[in-house]
XYZ file of C-alpha atoms in Angstrom:
583
model
C -22.088 12.735 -18.278
C -19.941 15.875 -18.259
C -17.334 16.986 -15.751
C -16.557 20.383 -14.276
C -14.495 22.580 -16.585
C -10.951 23.134 -15.307
C -10.249 26.849 -15.134
C -6.744 28.258 -14.876
C -5.889 31.732 -13.606
C -3.010 33.541 -15.305
C -1.593 37.036 -15.094
C 1.221 39.321 -14.003
C 2.690 39.095 -10.505
C 0.676 41.055 -7.898
C -2.270 41.696 -10.229
C -4.539 39.821 -7.814
C -4.942 36.254 -9.083
C -5.077 34.541 -5.698
C -7.039 37.395 -4.116
C -9.648 36.990 -6.843
C -10.030 33.294 -6.020
C -10.112 34.179 -2.317
C -13.094 36.395 -3.001
C -14.829 33.619 -4.944
C -14.383 31.025 -2.210
C -14.231 33.580 0.645
C -11.057 32.114 2.188
C -7.595 33.538 2.749
C -4.938 31.711 0.792
C -2.736 34.456 -0.646
C -1.664 35.688 2.780
C -0.293 32.217 3.625
C 2.035 32.023 0.626
C 5.738 32.841 0.567
C 6.355 36.205 -1.065
C 2.594 36.640 -1.642
C 2.946 34.602 -4.856
C 1.264 31.206 -5.177
C 4.144 28.751 -5.458
C 2.284 25.516 -6.201
C -0.906 24.811 -8.081
C -3.956 25.029 -5.827
C -7.416 23.646 -6.633
C -10.846 25.032 -5.745
C -14.195 23.454 -6.516
C -17.208 25.736 -6.926
C -20.342 23.522 -7.197
C -23.312 24.385 -9.373
C -25.479 25.219 -6.345
C -23.009 27.875 -5.264
C -22.935 29.275 -8.795
C -26.717 29.637 -8.768
C -26.607 31.259 -5.332
C -24.062 33.842 -6.445
C -25.202 34.459 -10.002
C -28.722 33.073 -10.388
C -30.405 36.244 -11.748
C -27.570 36.884 -14.204
C -27.675 33.288 -15.468
C -31.344 33.808 -16.292
C -30.630 37.211 -17.846
C -28.013 35.730 -20.208
C -30.227 32.723 -20.958
C -27.673 30.090 -19.935
C -29.043 26.579 -19.295
C -26.398 25.084 -17.037
C -25.904 21.322 -16.771
C -22.239 21.384 -15.724
C -21.682 20.111 -12.146
C -19.617 23.165 -11.204
C -16.288 24.868 -11.827
C -12.800 23.709 -10.798
C -10.097 26.365 -10.524
C -6.369 25.763 -10.594
C -4.418 28.707 -9.245
C -1.321 28.846 -11.427
C 1.629 31.069 -10.448
C 1.831 34.307 -12.386
C 5.553 35.041 -12.387
C 7.415 34.395 -15.636
C 9.832 32.032 -13.889
C 7.046 29.436 -13.795
C 6.686 29.122 -17.563
C 6.526 25.348 -17.662
C 4.296 25.036 -14.621
C 1.889 27.425 -16.270
C 2.093 25.474 -19.503
C 1.161 22.369 -17.595
C -1.765 24.321 -16.146
C -2.639 25.719 -19.548
C -2.358 22.268 -21.074
C -5.000 20.695 -18.872
C -7.194 23.770 -18.621
C -10.503 24.091 -20.452
C -10.938 27.814 -19.860
C -8.789 30.585 -18.392
C -9.112 33.846 -16.516
C -6.496 36.378 -17.573
C -6.140 38.763 -14.635
C -5.158 42.351 -15.509
C -4.824 45.202 -13.011
C -6.964 47.989 -14.501
C -4.376 50.566 -13.378
C -1.241 48.814 -14.650
C -2.588 47.245 -17.824
C -0.626 44.640 -19.758
C 2.730 43.787 -18.129
C 5.544 41.330 -19.072
C 3.932 38.290 -17.444
C 0.567 39.261 -18.964
C 2.171 39.015 -22.394
C 3.671 35.655 -21.505
C 0.281 34.408 -20.293
C -1.337 35.557 -23.559
C 1.260 33.606 -25.552
C 0.683 30.484 -23.439
C -3.078 30.714 -23.952
C -2.579 31.235 -27.679
C -0.164 28.289 -27.932
C -2.540 25.933 -26.134
C -5.628 27.406 -27.832
C -7.304 27.919 -24.455
C -10.331 30.256 -24.550
C -10.235 32.942 -21.867
C -12.055 35.823 -20.244
C -10.356 38.881 -18.787
C -10.848 39.961 -15.182
C -10.031 43.671 -14.896
C -9.148 43.738 -11.213
C -8.707 46.441 -8.554
C -11.491 48.730 -9.767
C -11.931 49.718 -6.094
C -8.580 51.564 -6.355
C -9.868 54.001 -9.008
C -10.230 57.462 -7.451
C -13.158 58.403 -9.695
C -15.166 55.217 -9.119
C -16.952 54.024 -5.982
C -16.877 50.214 -5.931
C -19.383 48.228 -3.891
C -20.622 44.655 -3.664
C -22.991 43.680 -6.451
C -23.177 43.737 -10.223
C -20.763 46.006 -12.052
C -23.300 47.235 -14.611
C -25.820 48.161 -11.907
C -23.184 50.060 -9.930
C -21.770 51.822 -12.990
C -25.222 53.196 -13.799
C -25.241 55.123 -10.491
C -22.121 57.114 -11.463
C -22.081 60.417 -13.351
C -21.186 60.673 -17.031
C -17.652 61.910 -16.330
C -16.890 58.836 -14.184
C -18.321 56.557 -16.882
C -16.131 58.281 -19.473
C -12.996 57.927 -17.330
C -13.801 54.249 -16.746
C -14.147 53.631 -20.483
C -10.814 55.386 -21.088
C -9.116 52.965 -18.678
C -10.826 49.944 -20.215
C -10.205 50.867 -23.848
C -6.552 51.643 -23.178
C -6.213 47.976 -22.249
C -8.339 46.971 -25.266
C -5.790 48.800 -27.439
C -2.866 47.056 -25.733
C -4.584 43.687 -26.173
C -5.115 44.330 -29.888
C -1.316 44.543 -30.371
C -1.131 40.864 -29.406
C -3.802 39.705 -31.816
C -6.886 39.691 -29.572
C -9.935 41.919 -29.656
C -11.390 42.633 -26.225
C -14.645 44.279 -25.183
C -16.589 44.930 -22.000
C -18.609 41.777 -21.363
C -22.035 43.443 -21.757
C -21.033 44.801 -25.197
C -19.115 41.692 -26.265
C -19.791 39.545 -29.340
C -19.053 36.106 -27.890
C -16.888 33.943 -30.127
C -15.308 36.971 -31.807
C -14.266 39.168 -28.902
C -12.704 38.487 -25.488
C -15.161 39.414 -22.719
C -13.674 41.778 -20.110
C -15.218 41.844 -16.639
C -14.351 44.792 -14.358
C -14.235 43.495 -10.786
C -12.830 43.903 -7.291
C -11.652 41.129 -4.974
C -11.975 43.609 -2.091
C -15.614 44.672 -2.557
C -16.586 41.574 -4.619
C -18.139 43.778 -7.276
C -18.321 42.041 -10.658
C -17.702 38.535 -9.307
C -21.226 37.389 -10.134
C -20.738 38.439 -13.766
C -17.362 36.686 -13.916
C -18.749 33.402 -12.558
C -21.753 33.641 -14.872
C -19.557 34.050 -17.927
C -17.264 31.179 -16.931
C -20.172 28.826 -16.375
C -22.131 29.950 -19.419
C -19.221 29.896 -21.863
C -18.131 26.465 -20.581
C -21.631 25.139 -21.147
C -22.026 26.731 -24.569
C -18.624 26.053 -26.138
C -17.002 23.215 -24.147
C -19.792 20.720 -23.471
C -18.416 18.108 -25.874
C -14.893 18.455 -24.477
C -16.207 18.001 -20.930
C -17.770 14.610 -21.620
C -16.258 11.920 -19.386
C -15.092 8.622 -20.868
C -14.821 5.862 -18.283
C -12.576 3.936 -20.688
C -9.708 6.385 -20.221
C -6.865 5.675 -17.842
C -7.033 8.044 -14.852
C -4.386 10.776 -14.849
C -3.650 13.464 -12.286
C -1.087 16.170 -11.594
C 0.590 15.945 -8.182
C 0.116 19.302 -6.477
C 1.847 18.660 -3.180
C 3.304 15.946 -0.992
C 2.817 16.403 2.747
C 2.609 14.716 6.131
C -0.912 14.694 7.631
C -1.552 13.914 11.289
C -3.174 10.500 11.615
C -2.705 9.719 7.910
C 1.043 9.771 7.370
C 2.429 10.825 4.012
C -0.250 12.015 1.560
C -0.316 13.587 -1.884
C -2.720 16.230 -3.153
C -3.531 15.758 -6.828
C -5.647 17.338 -9.531
C -7.464 14.571 -11.418
C -7.976 15.740 -14.983
C -8.777 12.480 -16.788
C -10.788 9.344 -16.006
C -11.924 7.840 -12.697
C -9.742 6.823 -9.756
C -10.861 4.276 -7.146
C -9.720 3.043 -3.760
C -7.408 -0.010 -4.255
C -6.404 1.089 -7.782
C -2.776 0.465 -8.737
C -1.039 3.746 -9.525
C 2.390 4.931 -10.664
C 3.931 8.287 -9.780
C 7.382 9.855 -10.012
C 9.697 9.756 -6.988
C 13.161 11.160 -6.293
C 14.785 7.857 -7.225
C 12.520 6.735 -10.049
C 8.948 5.569 -10.620
C 6.952 4.556 -7.529
C 4.261 1.885 -7.940
C 1.702 1.651 -5.161
C -1.992 1.151 -4.389
C -4.572 3.773 -3.398
C -5.522 3.271 0.249
C -7.797 6.258 0.955
C -9.306 9.004 -1.207
C -10.167 12.246 0.569
C -12.162 14.795 -1.362
C -12.402 18.435 -0.294
C -15.835 19.658 0.593
C -17.170 22.173 -1.950
C -15.953 25.790 -1.795
C -12.761 24.850 0.080
C -9.280 25.178 -1.400
C -7.378 21.906 -1.166
C -4.490 23.199 0.955
C -6.731 24.220 3.898
C -7.231 20.713 5.235
C -8.496 20.995 8.799
C -11.897 19.259 9.083
C -12.544 19.935 5.422
C -12.293 16.488 3.787
C -14.544 13.474 3.520
C -13.541 9.910 2.557
C -14.850 8.619 -0.788
C -14.508 5.324 -2.681
C -14.145 6.826 -6.136
C -13.485 10.196 -7.793
C -13.936 11.309 -11.390
C -12.368 14.133 -13.352
C -12.151 16.958 -12.770
C -11.430 17.323 -9.065
C -8.807 17.959 -6.447
C -8.287 14.928 -4.194
C -5.965 13.844 -1.385
C -4.531 10.317 -1.637
C -3.022 8.114 1.050
C -1.047 5.078 -0.077
C 2.124 3.165 0.835
C 5.546 4.378 -0.401
C 4.595 8.029 -0.904
C 7.579 9.395 1.062
C 9.573 10.454 -1.996
C 6.822 11.478 -4.437
C 7.732 14.559 -6.478
C 5.377 17.515 -6.576
C 4.539 18.507 -10.144
C 4.803 14.980 -11.517
C 2.107 12.957 -13.263
C 0.134 10.238 -11.474
C -1.189 7.467 -13.732
C -3.589 4.624 -13.049
C -1.810 1.367 -13.992
C -3.721 -0.815 -16.438
C -1.235 -2.334 -18.890
C 2.202 -1.524 -17.472
C 3.048 0.890 -20.296
C 2.146 3.701 -17.910
C 5.334 3.011 -15.921
C 7.480 3.430 -19.062
C 5.743 6.738 -19.738
C 6.750 8.032 -16.303
C 10.339 6.815 -16.695
C 10.592 8.920 -19.845
C 9.182 11.954 -18.018
C 11.737 11.637 -15.217
C 14.635 11.478 -17.680
C 13.473 14.712 -19.305
C 13.844 16.722 -16.101
C 17.135 15.571 -14.543
C 20.278 17.199 -15.936
C 23.801 15.936 -15.243
C 26.478 16.878 -17.762
C 30.261 17.109 -17.852
C 30.261 20.802 -18.765
C 30.963 24.084 -17.034
C 27.673 25.247 -15.578
C 25.629 25.884 -12.465
C 24.566 23.333 -9.861
C 20.847 23.609 -8.999
C 18.609 21.644 -6.626
C 14.818 21.992 -6.330
C 11.977 20.531 -4.307
C 9.654 19.701 -7.205
C 9.518 19.105 -10.949
C 7.653 22.356 -11.576
C 10.295 24.510 -9.898
C 13.091 22.462 -11.504
C 11.642 23.111 -14.966
C 10.948 26.744 -14.190
C 14.430 27.508 -12.932
C 16.085 25.559 -15.743
C 14.171 27.576 -18.340
C 14.787 30.867 -16.588
C 18.531 30.247 -16.281
C 18.710 29.207 -19.948
C 16.797 32.342 -20.881
C 19.348 34.418 -18.957
C 22.155 32.695 -20.867
C 23.392 30.393 -18.082
C 24.209 26.718 -18.615
C 23.539 23.939 -16.113
C 25.986 21.252 -15.077
C 23.487 19.649 -12.720
C 19.754 20.174 -12.141
C 18.136 17.687 -9.803
C 15.459 17.301 -7.167
C 16.574 16.944 -3.549
C 18.489 18.634 -0.733
C 21.837 20.363 -1.241
C 24.534 17.802 -0.409
C 28.287 17.851 0.198
C 28.716 16.335 -3.272
C 26.909 19.342 -4.800
C 29.254 21.726 -2.976
C 32.331 19.748 -4.070
C 31.118 19.889 -7.665
C 30.618 23.659 -7.471
C 34.044 24.082 -5.847
C 35.689 22.244 -8.744
C 34.269 24.871 -11.104
C 35.576 27.870 -9.148
C 39.080 27.735 -10.603
C 37.673 27.794 -14.143
C 34.896 30.331 -13.568
C 34.306 31.985 -10.195
C 30.740 32.882 -11.189
C 29.853 29.184 -11.475
C 31.301 28.201 -8.099
C 27.910 28.377 -6.377
C 24.981 26.108 -5.545
C 21.412 27.267 -6.193
C 18.550 25.761 -4.202
C 14.802 26.309 -4.338
C 12.803 25.385 -1.239
C 15.251 22.643 -0.166
C 17.335 21.845 2.918
C 21.107 22.271 3.079
C 22.780 19.220 4.626
C 25.026 20.096 7.582
C 28.156 18.609 6.005
C 27.332 20.534 2.806
C 27.269 23.846 4.706
C 30.548 23.024 6.484
C 32.200 22.192 3.151
C 30.800 25.361 1.554
C 32.203 27.540 4.363
C 35.561 25.797 4.089
C 35.853 26.186 0.309
C 34.173 29.566 -0.051
C 31.273 28.216 -2.107
C 28.253 30.520 -2.015
C 24.888 28.786 -1.460
C 21.719 30.528 -2.624
C 18.616 28.900 -1.140
C 15.247 30.647 -1.397
C 11.560 29.838 -0.969
C 10.465 32.293 -3.657
C 11.839 31.402 -7.072
C 12.120 34.898 -8.502
C 14.085 35.947 -5.385
C 16.512 33.121 -6.112
C 17.290 34.185 -9.664
C 17.373 37.898 -8.752
C 19.728 37.294 -5.812
C 22.063 35.226 -7.967
C 22.037 37.817 -10.752
C 22.745 40.622 -8.254
C 25.615 38.583 -6.790
C 27.027 37.990 -10.267
C 26.829 41.700 -11.075
C 28.544 42.652 -7.808
C 31.194 39.980 -8.354
C 31.843 41.260 -11.873
C 31.962 44.841 -10.604
C 34.546 43.973 -7.945
C 36.616 41.908 -10.380
C 36.554 44.751 -12.894
C 37.451 47.246 -10.183
C 40.372 45.108 -9.028
C 41.617 44.643 -12.589
C 41.316 48.348 -13.351
C 43.117 49.241 -10.113
C 46.092 47.267 -11.414
C 46.198 49.254 -14.661
C 48.029 52.523 -15.260
C 45.269 54.816 -16.514
C 45.629 57.763 -18.907
C 46.169 60.990 -16.931
C 47.295 64.515 -17.738
C 48.349 66.903 -14.983
C 50.295 70.161 -14.877
C 52.675 71.781 -12.427
C 51.088 74.807 -10.760
C 53.322 77.871 -10.981
C 54.685 79.000 -7.632
C 54.060 75.573 -6.062
C 57.544 74.045 -6.053
C 58.307 72.746 -2.557
C 61.535 70.800 -3.304
C 63.672 70.688 -6.431
C 64.848 67.057 -6.344
C 65.437 63.776 -4.417
C 62.432 63.705 -4.776
C 60.960 66.800 -6.387
C 57.849 67.941 -4.506
C 55.430 70.133 -6.444
C 51.813 71.205 -6.532
C 49.846 69.875 -9.506
C 46.358 70.091 -11.009
C 44.684 67.024 -12.594
C 43.370 68.002 -16.050
C 42.240 64.580 -17.371
C 41.730 61.242 -15.611
C 43.213 60.389 -12.212
C 46.737 59.998 -10.841
C 47.880 57.152 -8.576
C 50.943 56.581 -6.446
C 53.593 54.342 -8.052
C 52.971 55.400 -11.646
C 55.792 56.585 -13.893
C 55.205 59.891 -15.683
C 56.588 61.447 -18.867
C 56.696 64.849 -20.521
C 55.067 65.905 -23.793
C 58.002 64.499 -25.772
C 57.437 61.059 -24.291
C 60.551 61.180 -22.095
C 60.225 59.517 -18.701
C 60.623 62.153 -15.969
C 60.290 59.986 -12.887
C 57.938 58.033 -10.632
C 55.115 59.249 -8.364
C 56.325 58.368 -4.874
C 53.550 60.052 -2.886
C 50.396 62.187 -3.111
C 49.111 64.563 -0.426
C 45.850 66.476 -0.168
C 45.424 69.008 2.643
C 48.528 67.612 4.310
C 47.244 64.006 4.324
C 48.558 61.163 2.197
C 46.083 59.783 -0.377
C 46.340 56.930 -2.896
C 45.027 58.877 -5.871
C 44.147 62.331 -7.120
C 41.006 62.791 -9.230
C 39.990 65.074 -12.072
C 40.078 68.759 -11.083
C 41.870 68.213 -7.777
C 44.980 70.173 -6.768
C 47.452 68.114 -4.740
C 51.120 67.927 -3.794
C 53.095 65.094 -5.373
C 56.619 63.791 -4.881
C 58.316 62.659 -8.093
C 61.404 60.480 -7.764
C 63.970 61.114 -10.517
C 62.608 64.570 -11.385
C 64.821 67.645 -11.081
C 63.203 71.091 -11.183
C 64.993 73.336 -13.660
C 66.623 70.448 -15.525
C 64.005 67.938 -16.754
C 60.917 69.510 -15.148
C 59.677 73.108 -15.137
C 56.771 75.068 -13.637
C 53.740 74.952 -15.960
C 54.851 71.669 -17.578
C 52.199 69.112 -18.463
C 52.968 65.524 -17.540
C 51.348 62.263 -18.591
C 51.136 58.747 -17.218
C 53.618 56.364 -18.778
C 51.479 53.326 -19.659
C 53.248 49.936 -19.871
C 52.658 48.208 -23.194
C 51.079 45.185 -21.507
C 48.433 47.435 -19.904
C 46.962 48.510 -23.237
C 45.050 45.233 -23.633
C 43.328 45.779 -20.283
C 42.540 49.397 -21.114
C 41.040 48.307 -24.423
C 38.905 45.745 -22.546
C 37.532 48.452 -20.245
C 37.473 51.250 -22.809
C 33.769 51.866 -22.135
C 34.651 52.779 -18.528
C 36.798 55.717 -19.685
C 35.478 59.209 -20.347
C 35.723 60.618 -23.865
C 38.626 62.827 -22.707
C 40.432 59.780 -21.270
C 39.913 57.831 -24.498
C 41.434 60.677 -26.533
C 44.299 61.023 -24.061
C 44.991 57.281 -24.228
C 45.696 57.572 -27.942
C 47.822 60.690 -27.411
C 49.918 58.933 -24.747
C 50.334 55.885 -26.969
C 51.688 58.121 -29.719
C 53.990 60.023 -27.334
C 55.547 56.978 -25.711
C 58.827 55.899 -27.206
C 58.705 52.345 -28.510
C 62.255 51.769 -27.274
C 61.289 52.601 -23.699
C 62.228 49.916 -21.207
C 59.332 48.859 -18.992
C 59.716 48.169 -15.357
């Protein structure tokens, strides 16, 4: 007996993965998701009868003799933040669809998906989506090849140019692709042009998936009833009339009502007994539950199934469910739990997530960005988390935050955060979370740099404009032009010999006081200690007198200075007298 092949869908964000599955099962799932990106693995069963209904003539044309019971899709998130979740999907997948937008071609997450498929040695077909958006091609429901034949030669040529551009991109990553009707199976990757909107090409895609599974994976799909049942927990939810339930993808063995099972919970391994098994009716995605499930006594891999059992309140989404036979299964889950929780006495970020998949994903993404983690755990954001983040603020203000993915913030945690000035980032879309934190870090760094630079005396050269002496002394008031850099109130200034002339006591532009004068501006300045005709003359060039201790800061922010300011900095350093007494 053979099971349905498990098919995973990978690709770049917004290239149409979920929309493609919507078209196959004719339901609307993508529109229900946060941020239009599928956040948790979904499962869809397409039975063999439906495959024959959709693609019967093509199955005969290709000569496929199908004995598989159907196809089971897992809809794996496409954004790069979900690396580990995708690897879990890739790890249990028999076959994959790599979704590529025909207009955008290979993108960063496409490359990542290719590497995952290569690492796990998962065979795949390419769905070239959104052909209905091509302005030279009229897409309509039906077979792609039949529709293409109705177009003129110029349209066919333009279509091939689009397709073979992607073939060239694919070749750079070690794979040879070809349009499915020209493909040498086993040597080339079949590429199926299709549209989720018009449903063109879907019959060919389903035919290839079924036929290739039958031809190349039949031995792998054989079910052994001796194997311990294993499943991936997709979601934990409350169902009216049932209480707490878990949705799982069974990928190994057979699971029965009354079986003892072990699954990961927030506080360790949960051991319980299966009370009810609810299997989705064919062609229905497992998250759309209303009137769509029927009770069964036993289920075999591969399938999506809903389980009711005692003690499911704290089950973690993304964890492994194992049928207990010897007791060693419990030890296996303990080891898995220890892998995911991080708690270390180091300077790092505090992160809380709702599920193992998002915990892994965020941990990897933060590590990739160069951040370290002090704590990474599953659960709501608590007062203890805020206190921990607050303790880090004095050492590193950028770490004095709490990151949360799809979790609740306890009331006392929010009160403590407001009191201590701890920023809480809590998002339902994981890439928003990391982007928002990164943007906050950049803004924080920008403000800190700005504040530090505002405290530094910068290199400036300005000259007295002839005929613009308004007072000779106590203080001298003159008109000046800024030649290099900017001039601020409170700075001491010197002449070309390095002698201190006085201190800028005020700056006016158009009769109004300003804090600084910028490059090219002409302003009136008052200089305390200056005396026109004695130590200061019309046409003189003056320079900022930079305190020795400011040079370290200027060196730190040297890249922020213009080339003229950098040159002037060295000139000023040479002019300044080493015996000068700093204020």
